[in-house]
mmCIF file of C-alpha atoms in Angstrom:
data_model
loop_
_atom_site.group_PDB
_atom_site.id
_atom_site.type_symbol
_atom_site.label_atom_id
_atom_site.label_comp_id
_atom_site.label_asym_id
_atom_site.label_seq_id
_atom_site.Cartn_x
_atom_site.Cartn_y
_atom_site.Cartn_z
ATOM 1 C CA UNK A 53 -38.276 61.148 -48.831
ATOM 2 C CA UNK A 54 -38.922 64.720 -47.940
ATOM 3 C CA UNK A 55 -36.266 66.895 -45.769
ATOM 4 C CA UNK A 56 -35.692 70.044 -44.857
ATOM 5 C CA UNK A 57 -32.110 71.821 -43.887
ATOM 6 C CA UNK A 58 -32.330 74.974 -41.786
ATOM 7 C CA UNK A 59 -28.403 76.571 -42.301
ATOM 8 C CA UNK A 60 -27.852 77.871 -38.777
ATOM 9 C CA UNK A 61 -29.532 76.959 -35.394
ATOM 10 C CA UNK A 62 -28.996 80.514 -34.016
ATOM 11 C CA UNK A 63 -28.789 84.061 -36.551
ATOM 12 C CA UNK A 64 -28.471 87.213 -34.251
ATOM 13 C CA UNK A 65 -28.862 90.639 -36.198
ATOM 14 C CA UNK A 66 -29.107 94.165 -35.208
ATOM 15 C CA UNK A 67 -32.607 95.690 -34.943
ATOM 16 C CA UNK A 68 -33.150 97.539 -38.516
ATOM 17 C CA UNK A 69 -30.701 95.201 -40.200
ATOM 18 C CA UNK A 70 -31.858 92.286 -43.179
ATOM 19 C CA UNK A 71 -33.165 89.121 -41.596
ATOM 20 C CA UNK A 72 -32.358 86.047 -43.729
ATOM 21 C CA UNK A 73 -33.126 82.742 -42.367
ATOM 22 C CA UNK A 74 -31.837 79.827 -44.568
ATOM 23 C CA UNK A 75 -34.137 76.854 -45.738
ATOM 24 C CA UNK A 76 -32.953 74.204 -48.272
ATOM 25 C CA UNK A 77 -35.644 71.355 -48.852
ATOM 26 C CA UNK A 78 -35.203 67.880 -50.654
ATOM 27 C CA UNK A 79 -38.295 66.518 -52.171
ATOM 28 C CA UNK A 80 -39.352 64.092 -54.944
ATOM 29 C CA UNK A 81 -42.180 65.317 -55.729
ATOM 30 C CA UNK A 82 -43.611 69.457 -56.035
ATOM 31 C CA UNK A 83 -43.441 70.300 -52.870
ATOM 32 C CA UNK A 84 -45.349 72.574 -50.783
ATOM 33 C CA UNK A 85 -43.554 74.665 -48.539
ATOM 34 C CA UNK A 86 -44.101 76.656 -45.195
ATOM 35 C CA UNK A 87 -42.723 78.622 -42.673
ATOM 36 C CA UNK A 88 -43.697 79.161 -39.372
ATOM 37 C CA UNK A 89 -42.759 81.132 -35.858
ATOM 38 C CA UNK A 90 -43.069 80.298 -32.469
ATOM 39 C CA UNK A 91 -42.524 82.693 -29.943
ATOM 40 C CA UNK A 92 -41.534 81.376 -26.044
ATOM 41 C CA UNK A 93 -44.060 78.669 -24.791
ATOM 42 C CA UNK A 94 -46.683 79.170 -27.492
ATOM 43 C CA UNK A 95 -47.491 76.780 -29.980
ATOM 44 C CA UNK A 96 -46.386 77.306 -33.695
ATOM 45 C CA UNK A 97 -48.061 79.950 -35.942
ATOM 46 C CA UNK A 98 -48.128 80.022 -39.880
ATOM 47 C CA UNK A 99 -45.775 82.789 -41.406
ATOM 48 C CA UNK A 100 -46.413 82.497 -45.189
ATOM 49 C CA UNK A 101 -46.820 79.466 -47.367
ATOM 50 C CA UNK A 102 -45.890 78.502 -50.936
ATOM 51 C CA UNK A 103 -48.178 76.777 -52.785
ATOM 52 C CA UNK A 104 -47.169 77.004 -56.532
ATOM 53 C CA UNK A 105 -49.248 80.131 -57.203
ATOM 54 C CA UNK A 106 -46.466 82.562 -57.163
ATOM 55 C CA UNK A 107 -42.703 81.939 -56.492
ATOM 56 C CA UNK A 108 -42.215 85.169 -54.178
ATOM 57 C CA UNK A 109 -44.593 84.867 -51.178
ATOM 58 C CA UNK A 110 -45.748 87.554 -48.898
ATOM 59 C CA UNK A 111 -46.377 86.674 -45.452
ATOM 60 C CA UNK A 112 -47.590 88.260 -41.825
ATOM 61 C CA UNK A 113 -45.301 90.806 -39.831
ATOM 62 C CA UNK A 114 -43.768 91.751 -42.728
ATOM 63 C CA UNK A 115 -41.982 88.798 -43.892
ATOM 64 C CA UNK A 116 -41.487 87.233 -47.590
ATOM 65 C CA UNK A 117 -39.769 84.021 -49.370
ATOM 66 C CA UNK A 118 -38.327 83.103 -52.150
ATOM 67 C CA UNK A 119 -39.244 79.934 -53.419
ATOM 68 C CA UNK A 120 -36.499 78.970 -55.974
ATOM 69 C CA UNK A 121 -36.547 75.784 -57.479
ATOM 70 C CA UNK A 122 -33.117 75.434 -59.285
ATOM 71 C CA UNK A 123 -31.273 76.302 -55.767
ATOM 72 C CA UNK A 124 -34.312 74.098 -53.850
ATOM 73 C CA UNK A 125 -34.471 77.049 -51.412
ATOM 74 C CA UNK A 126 -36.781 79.080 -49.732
ATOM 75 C CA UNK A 127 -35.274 81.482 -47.690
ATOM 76 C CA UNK A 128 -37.109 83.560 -45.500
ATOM 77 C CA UNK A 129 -35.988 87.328 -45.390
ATOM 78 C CA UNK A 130 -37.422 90.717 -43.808
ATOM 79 C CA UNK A 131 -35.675 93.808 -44.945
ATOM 80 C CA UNK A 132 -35.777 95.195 -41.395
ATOM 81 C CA UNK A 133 -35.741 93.194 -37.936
ATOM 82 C CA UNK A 134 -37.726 94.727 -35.182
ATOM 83 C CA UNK A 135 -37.329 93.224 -31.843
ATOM 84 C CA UNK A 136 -40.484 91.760 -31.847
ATOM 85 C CA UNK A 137 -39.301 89.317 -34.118
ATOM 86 C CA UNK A 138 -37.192 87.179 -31.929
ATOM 87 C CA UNK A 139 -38.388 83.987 -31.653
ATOM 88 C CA UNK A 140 -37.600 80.472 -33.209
ATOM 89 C CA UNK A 141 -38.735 80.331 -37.039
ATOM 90 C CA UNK A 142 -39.396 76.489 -38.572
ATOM 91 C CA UNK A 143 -39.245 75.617 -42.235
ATOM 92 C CA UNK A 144 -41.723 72.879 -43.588
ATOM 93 C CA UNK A 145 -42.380 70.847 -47.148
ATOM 94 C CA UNK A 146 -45.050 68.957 -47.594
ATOM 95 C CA UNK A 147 -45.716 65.727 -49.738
ATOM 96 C CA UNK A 148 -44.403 62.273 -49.736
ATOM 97 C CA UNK A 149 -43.145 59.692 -52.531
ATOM 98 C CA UNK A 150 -46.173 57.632 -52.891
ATOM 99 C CA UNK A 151 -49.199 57.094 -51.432
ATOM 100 C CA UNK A 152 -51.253 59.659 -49.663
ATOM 101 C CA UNK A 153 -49.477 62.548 -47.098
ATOM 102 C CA UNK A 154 -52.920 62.873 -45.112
ATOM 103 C CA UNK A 155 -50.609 66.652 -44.713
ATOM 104 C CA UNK A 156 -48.377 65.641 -42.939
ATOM 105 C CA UNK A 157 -45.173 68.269 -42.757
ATOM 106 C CA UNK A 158 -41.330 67.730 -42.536
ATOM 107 C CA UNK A 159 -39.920 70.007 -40.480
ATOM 108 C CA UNK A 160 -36.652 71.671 -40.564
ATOM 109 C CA UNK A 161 -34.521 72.335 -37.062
ATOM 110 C CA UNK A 162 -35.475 75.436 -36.431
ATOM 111 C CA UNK A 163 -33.700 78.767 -36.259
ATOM 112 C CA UNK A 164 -33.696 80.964 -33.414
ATOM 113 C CA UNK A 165 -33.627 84.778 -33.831
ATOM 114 C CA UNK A 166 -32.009 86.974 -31.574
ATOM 115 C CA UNK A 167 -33.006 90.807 -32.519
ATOM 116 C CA UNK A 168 -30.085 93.353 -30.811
ATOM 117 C CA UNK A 169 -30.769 96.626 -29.789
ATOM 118 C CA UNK B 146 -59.992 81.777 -37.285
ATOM 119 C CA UNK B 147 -58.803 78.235 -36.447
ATOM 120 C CA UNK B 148 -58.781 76.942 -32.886
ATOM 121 C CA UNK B 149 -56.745 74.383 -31.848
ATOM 122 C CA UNK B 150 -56.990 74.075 -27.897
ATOM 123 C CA UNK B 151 -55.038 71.678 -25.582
ATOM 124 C CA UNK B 152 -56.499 71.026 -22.467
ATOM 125 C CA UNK B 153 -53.534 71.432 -20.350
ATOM 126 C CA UNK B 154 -50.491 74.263 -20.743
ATOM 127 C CA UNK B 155 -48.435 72.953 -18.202
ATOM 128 C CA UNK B 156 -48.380 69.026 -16.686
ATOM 129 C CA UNK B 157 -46.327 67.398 -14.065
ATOM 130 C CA UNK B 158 -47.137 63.719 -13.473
ATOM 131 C CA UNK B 159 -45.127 60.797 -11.729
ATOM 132 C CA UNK B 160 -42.827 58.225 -13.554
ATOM 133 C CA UNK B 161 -45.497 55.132 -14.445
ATOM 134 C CA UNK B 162 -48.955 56.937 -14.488
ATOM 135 C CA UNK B 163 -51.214 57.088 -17.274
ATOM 136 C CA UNK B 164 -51.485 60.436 -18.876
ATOM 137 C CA UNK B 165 -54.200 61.422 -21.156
ATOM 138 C CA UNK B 166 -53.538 64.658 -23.229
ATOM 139 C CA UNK B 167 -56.675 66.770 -24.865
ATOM 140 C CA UNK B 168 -56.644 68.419 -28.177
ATOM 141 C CA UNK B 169 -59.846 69.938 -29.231
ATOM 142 C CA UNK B 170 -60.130 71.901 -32.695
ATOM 143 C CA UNK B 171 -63.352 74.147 -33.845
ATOM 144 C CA UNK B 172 -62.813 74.025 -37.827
ATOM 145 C CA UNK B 173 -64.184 70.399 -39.246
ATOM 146 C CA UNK B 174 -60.505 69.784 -39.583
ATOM 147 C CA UNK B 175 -60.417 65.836 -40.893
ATOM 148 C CA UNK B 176 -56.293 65.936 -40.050
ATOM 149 C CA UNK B 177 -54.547 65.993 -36.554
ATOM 150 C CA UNK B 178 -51.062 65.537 -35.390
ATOM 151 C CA UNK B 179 -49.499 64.878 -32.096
ATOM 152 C CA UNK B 180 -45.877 66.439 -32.283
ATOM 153 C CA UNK B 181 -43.193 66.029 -29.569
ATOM 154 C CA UNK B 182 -40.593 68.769 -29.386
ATOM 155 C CA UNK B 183 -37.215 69.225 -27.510
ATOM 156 C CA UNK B 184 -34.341 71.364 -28.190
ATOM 157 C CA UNK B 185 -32.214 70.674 -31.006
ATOM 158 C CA UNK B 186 -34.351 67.904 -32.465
ATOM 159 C CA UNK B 187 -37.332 70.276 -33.769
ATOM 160 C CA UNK B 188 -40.634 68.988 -34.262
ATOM 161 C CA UNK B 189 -40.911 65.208 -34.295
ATOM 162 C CA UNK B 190 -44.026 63.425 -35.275
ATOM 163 C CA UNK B 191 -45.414 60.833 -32.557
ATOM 164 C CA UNK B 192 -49.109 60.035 -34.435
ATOM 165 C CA UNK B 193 -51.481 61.510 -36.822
ATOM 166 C CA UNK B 194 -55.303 60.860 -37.746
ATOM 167 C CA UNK B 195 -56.730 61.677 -40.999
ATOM 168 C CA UNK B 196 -60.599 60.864 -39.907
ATOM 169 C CA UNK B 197 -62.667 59.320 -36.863
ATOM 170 C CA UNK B 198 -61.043 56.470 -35.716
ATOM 171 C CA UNK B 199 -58.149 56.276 -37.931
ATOM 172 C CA UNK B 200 -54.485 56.678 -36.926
ATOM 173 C CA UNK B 201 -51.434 56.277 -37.877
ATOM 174 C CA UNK B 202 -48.155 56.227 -36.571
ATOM 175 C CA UNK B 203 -45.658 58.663 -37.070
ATOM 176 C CA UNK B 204 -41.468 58.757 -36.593
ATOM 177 C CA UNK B 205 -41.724 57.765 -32.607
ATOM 178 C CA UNK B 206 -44.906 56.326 -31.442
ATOM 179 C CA UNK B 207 -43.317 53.686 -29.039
ATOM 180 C CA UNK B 208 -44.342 54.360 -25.589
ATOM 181 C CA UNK B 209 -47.749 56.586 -27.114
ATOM 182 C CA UNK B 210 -51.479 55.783 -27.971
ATOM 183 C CA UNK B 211 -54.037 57.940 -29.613
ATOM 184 C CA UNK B 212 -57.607 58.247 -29.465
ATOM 185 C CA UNK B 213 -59.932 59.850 -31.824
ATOM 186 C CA UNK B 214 -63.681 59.036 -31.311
ATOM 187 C CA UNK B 215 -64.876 62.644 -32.814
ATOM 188 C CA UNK B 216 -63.719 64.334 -35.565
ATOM 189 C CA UNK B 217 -63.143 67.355 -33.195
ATOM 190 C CA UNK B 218 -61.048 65.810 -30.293
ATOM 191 C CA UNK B 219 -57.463 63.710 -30.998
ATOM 192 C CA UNK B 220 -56.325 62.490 -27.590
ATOM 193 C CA UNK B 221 -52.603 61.210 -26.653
ATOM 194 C CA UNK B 222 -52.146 58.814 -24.780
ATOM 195 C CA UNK B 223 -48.816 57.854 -22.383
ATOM 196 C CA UNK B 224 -49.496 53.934 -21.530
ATOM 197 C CA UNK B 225 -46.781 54.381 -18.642
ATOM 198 C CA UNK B 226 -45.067 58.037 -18.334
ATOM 199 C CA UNK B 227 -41.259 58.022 -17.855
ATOM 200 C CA UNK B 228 -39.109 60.556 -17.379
ATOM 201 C CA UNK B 229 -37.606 60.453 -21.125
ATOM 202 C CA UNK B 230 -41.344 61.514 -22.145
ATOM 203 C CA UNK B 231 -40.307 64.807 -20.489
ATOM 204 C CA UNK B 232 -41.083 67.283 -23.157
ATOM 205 C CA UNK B 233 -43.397 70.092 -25.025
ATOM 206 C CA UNK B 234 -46.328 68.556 -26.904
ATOM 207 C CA UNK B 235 -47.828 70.382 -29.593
ATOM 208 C CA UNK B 236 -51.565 69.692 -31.218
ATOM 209 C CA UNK B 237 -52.130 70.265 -34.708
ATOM 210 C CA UNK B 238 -54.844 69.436 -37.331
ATOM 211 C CA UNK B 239 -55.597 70.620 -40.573
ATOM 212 C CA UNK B 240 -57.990 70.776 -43.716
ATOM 213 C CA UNK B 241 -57.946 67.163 -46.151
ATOM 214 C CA UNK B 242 -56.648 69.254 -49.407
ATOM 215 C CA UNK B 243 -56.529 68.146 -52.527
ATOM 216 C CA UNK B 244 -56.214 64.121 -52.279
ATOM 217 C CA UNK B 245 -52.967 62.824 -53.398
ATOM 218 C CA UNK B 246 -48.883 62.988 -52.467
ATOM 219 C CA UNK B 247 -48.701 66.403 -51.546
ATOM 220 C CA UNK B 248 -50.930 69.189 -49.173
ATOM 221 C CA UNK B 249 -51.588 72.434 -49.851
ATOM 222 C CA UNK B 250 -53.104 72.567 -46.523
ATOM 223 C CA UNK B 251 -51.179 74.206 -43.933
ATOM 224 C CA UNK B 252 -51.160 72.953 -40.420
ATOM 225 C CA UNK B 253 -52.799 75.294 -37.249
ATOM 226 C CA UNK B 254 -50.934 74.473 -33.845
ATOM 227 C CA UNK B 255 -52.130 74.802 -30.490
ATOM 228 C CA UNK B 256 -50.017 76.535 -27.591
ATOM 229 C CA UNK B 257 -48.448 73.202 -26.374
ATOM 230 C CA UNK B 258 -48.760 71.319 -23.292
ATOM 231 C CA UNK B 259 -45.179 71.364 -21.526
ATOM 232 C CA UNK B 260 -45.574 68.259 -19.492
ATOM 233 C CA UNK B 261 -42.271 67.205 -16.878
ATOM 234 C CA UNK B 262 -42.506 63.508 -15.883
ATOM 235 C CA UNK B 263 -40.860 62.905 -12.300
#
């Protein structure tokens, strides 16, 4: 079965300093893999995706991942937080052993980011 | 742009009605999830559809129905709120993909319905 490990609930950086936000997957098949934000009491919006194509993927707002497949990572970094990006940032893999997914996600915990001035 | 719109961005209702949440989506999506989500437990899965009609159930139905007479509109259904239904409720749907054990196909939310049973 599919699963997804977000390393730390809560990362608080300065604003200007690295964001990395942590996202291990388990998955017995290729997996497709996602990563979305949600700002306070709005629904989720899609960050960047990785679908095979290429293993470093460009998203919105500045953000990239990694997808490698030896570590079974894909971390989610920006090379400088802006306050605008605090919010709570979910990891997803698609796919399922057998049968059909229909889509269906896993998602990972969630991480909230706190941006300091 | 996708649309996913839920009728209702905040609910209250009373322990034992019947509650009927809307999700309507503007892109010939043939997926749709209903997601519950509360801190510290993420995004759980309560049902999904994958065409008109057809459901399935997901980690945590028990207590939830769905309804999904047009491809456009995936309804959720609490038989008989309680209070432990308490919770955000996110809409989702999304484009078939390529056939098979994996999706390509990325999921478009809606803003959530925060719905407080009392």
């Amino acid at each position: 079965a599919q699963s997804v490990t977000q390393l730390g609930s809560h990362v608080s950086v300065s604003e200007g300093a690295l964001v990395l936000l942590r996202c291990n997957y388990s998955s017995s098949v290729p997996p497709y893999l996602f990563w979305y934000v949600q700002y306070p009491n709005q629904g989720l919006q899609l960050l960047l995706k990785y679908t095979s194509a290429a293993t470093l993927v460009k998203g919105i707002n500045g953000f990239e991942a990694e997808f490698k497949k030896s570590e079974t990572s894909f971390h989610l970094t920006k090379p400088s937080a802006h306050m605008s990006d605090a919010a709570e940032y979910f990891c997803a893999v698609s796919g399922i052993a057998g049968g059909t997914s229909y889509g269906k996600l896993t998602f990972g915990q969630g991480t909230i980011l706190t941006v300091h001035p | 742009d996708v649309k996913v719109t839920q009728s209702s961005r905040y609910l209250v209702k009373r322990t034992g009605e019947k509650v009927f949440l809307e999700c309507v989506q503007d892109m010939d999506h043939e997926n749709m999830f209903w997601y519950r989500q509360d801190p510290g437990l993420g995004l759980r899965l309560i049902y999904f559809s994958y065409d008109v009609k057809m459901k399935e159930k997901g980690d945590i139905p028990e207590g939830y129905s769905v309804s999904r007479e047009k491809k456009e509109r995936f309804s959720l259904i609490l038989e008989s709120a309680s209070t432990n239904q308490t919770s955000m409720y996110l809409c989702a749907s999304s484009l078939y993909g390529v056939a098979g054990v994996s999706s390509n196909q990325p999921q478009h939310f809606g803003d959530g319905t925060r719905l407080s049973i009392l």
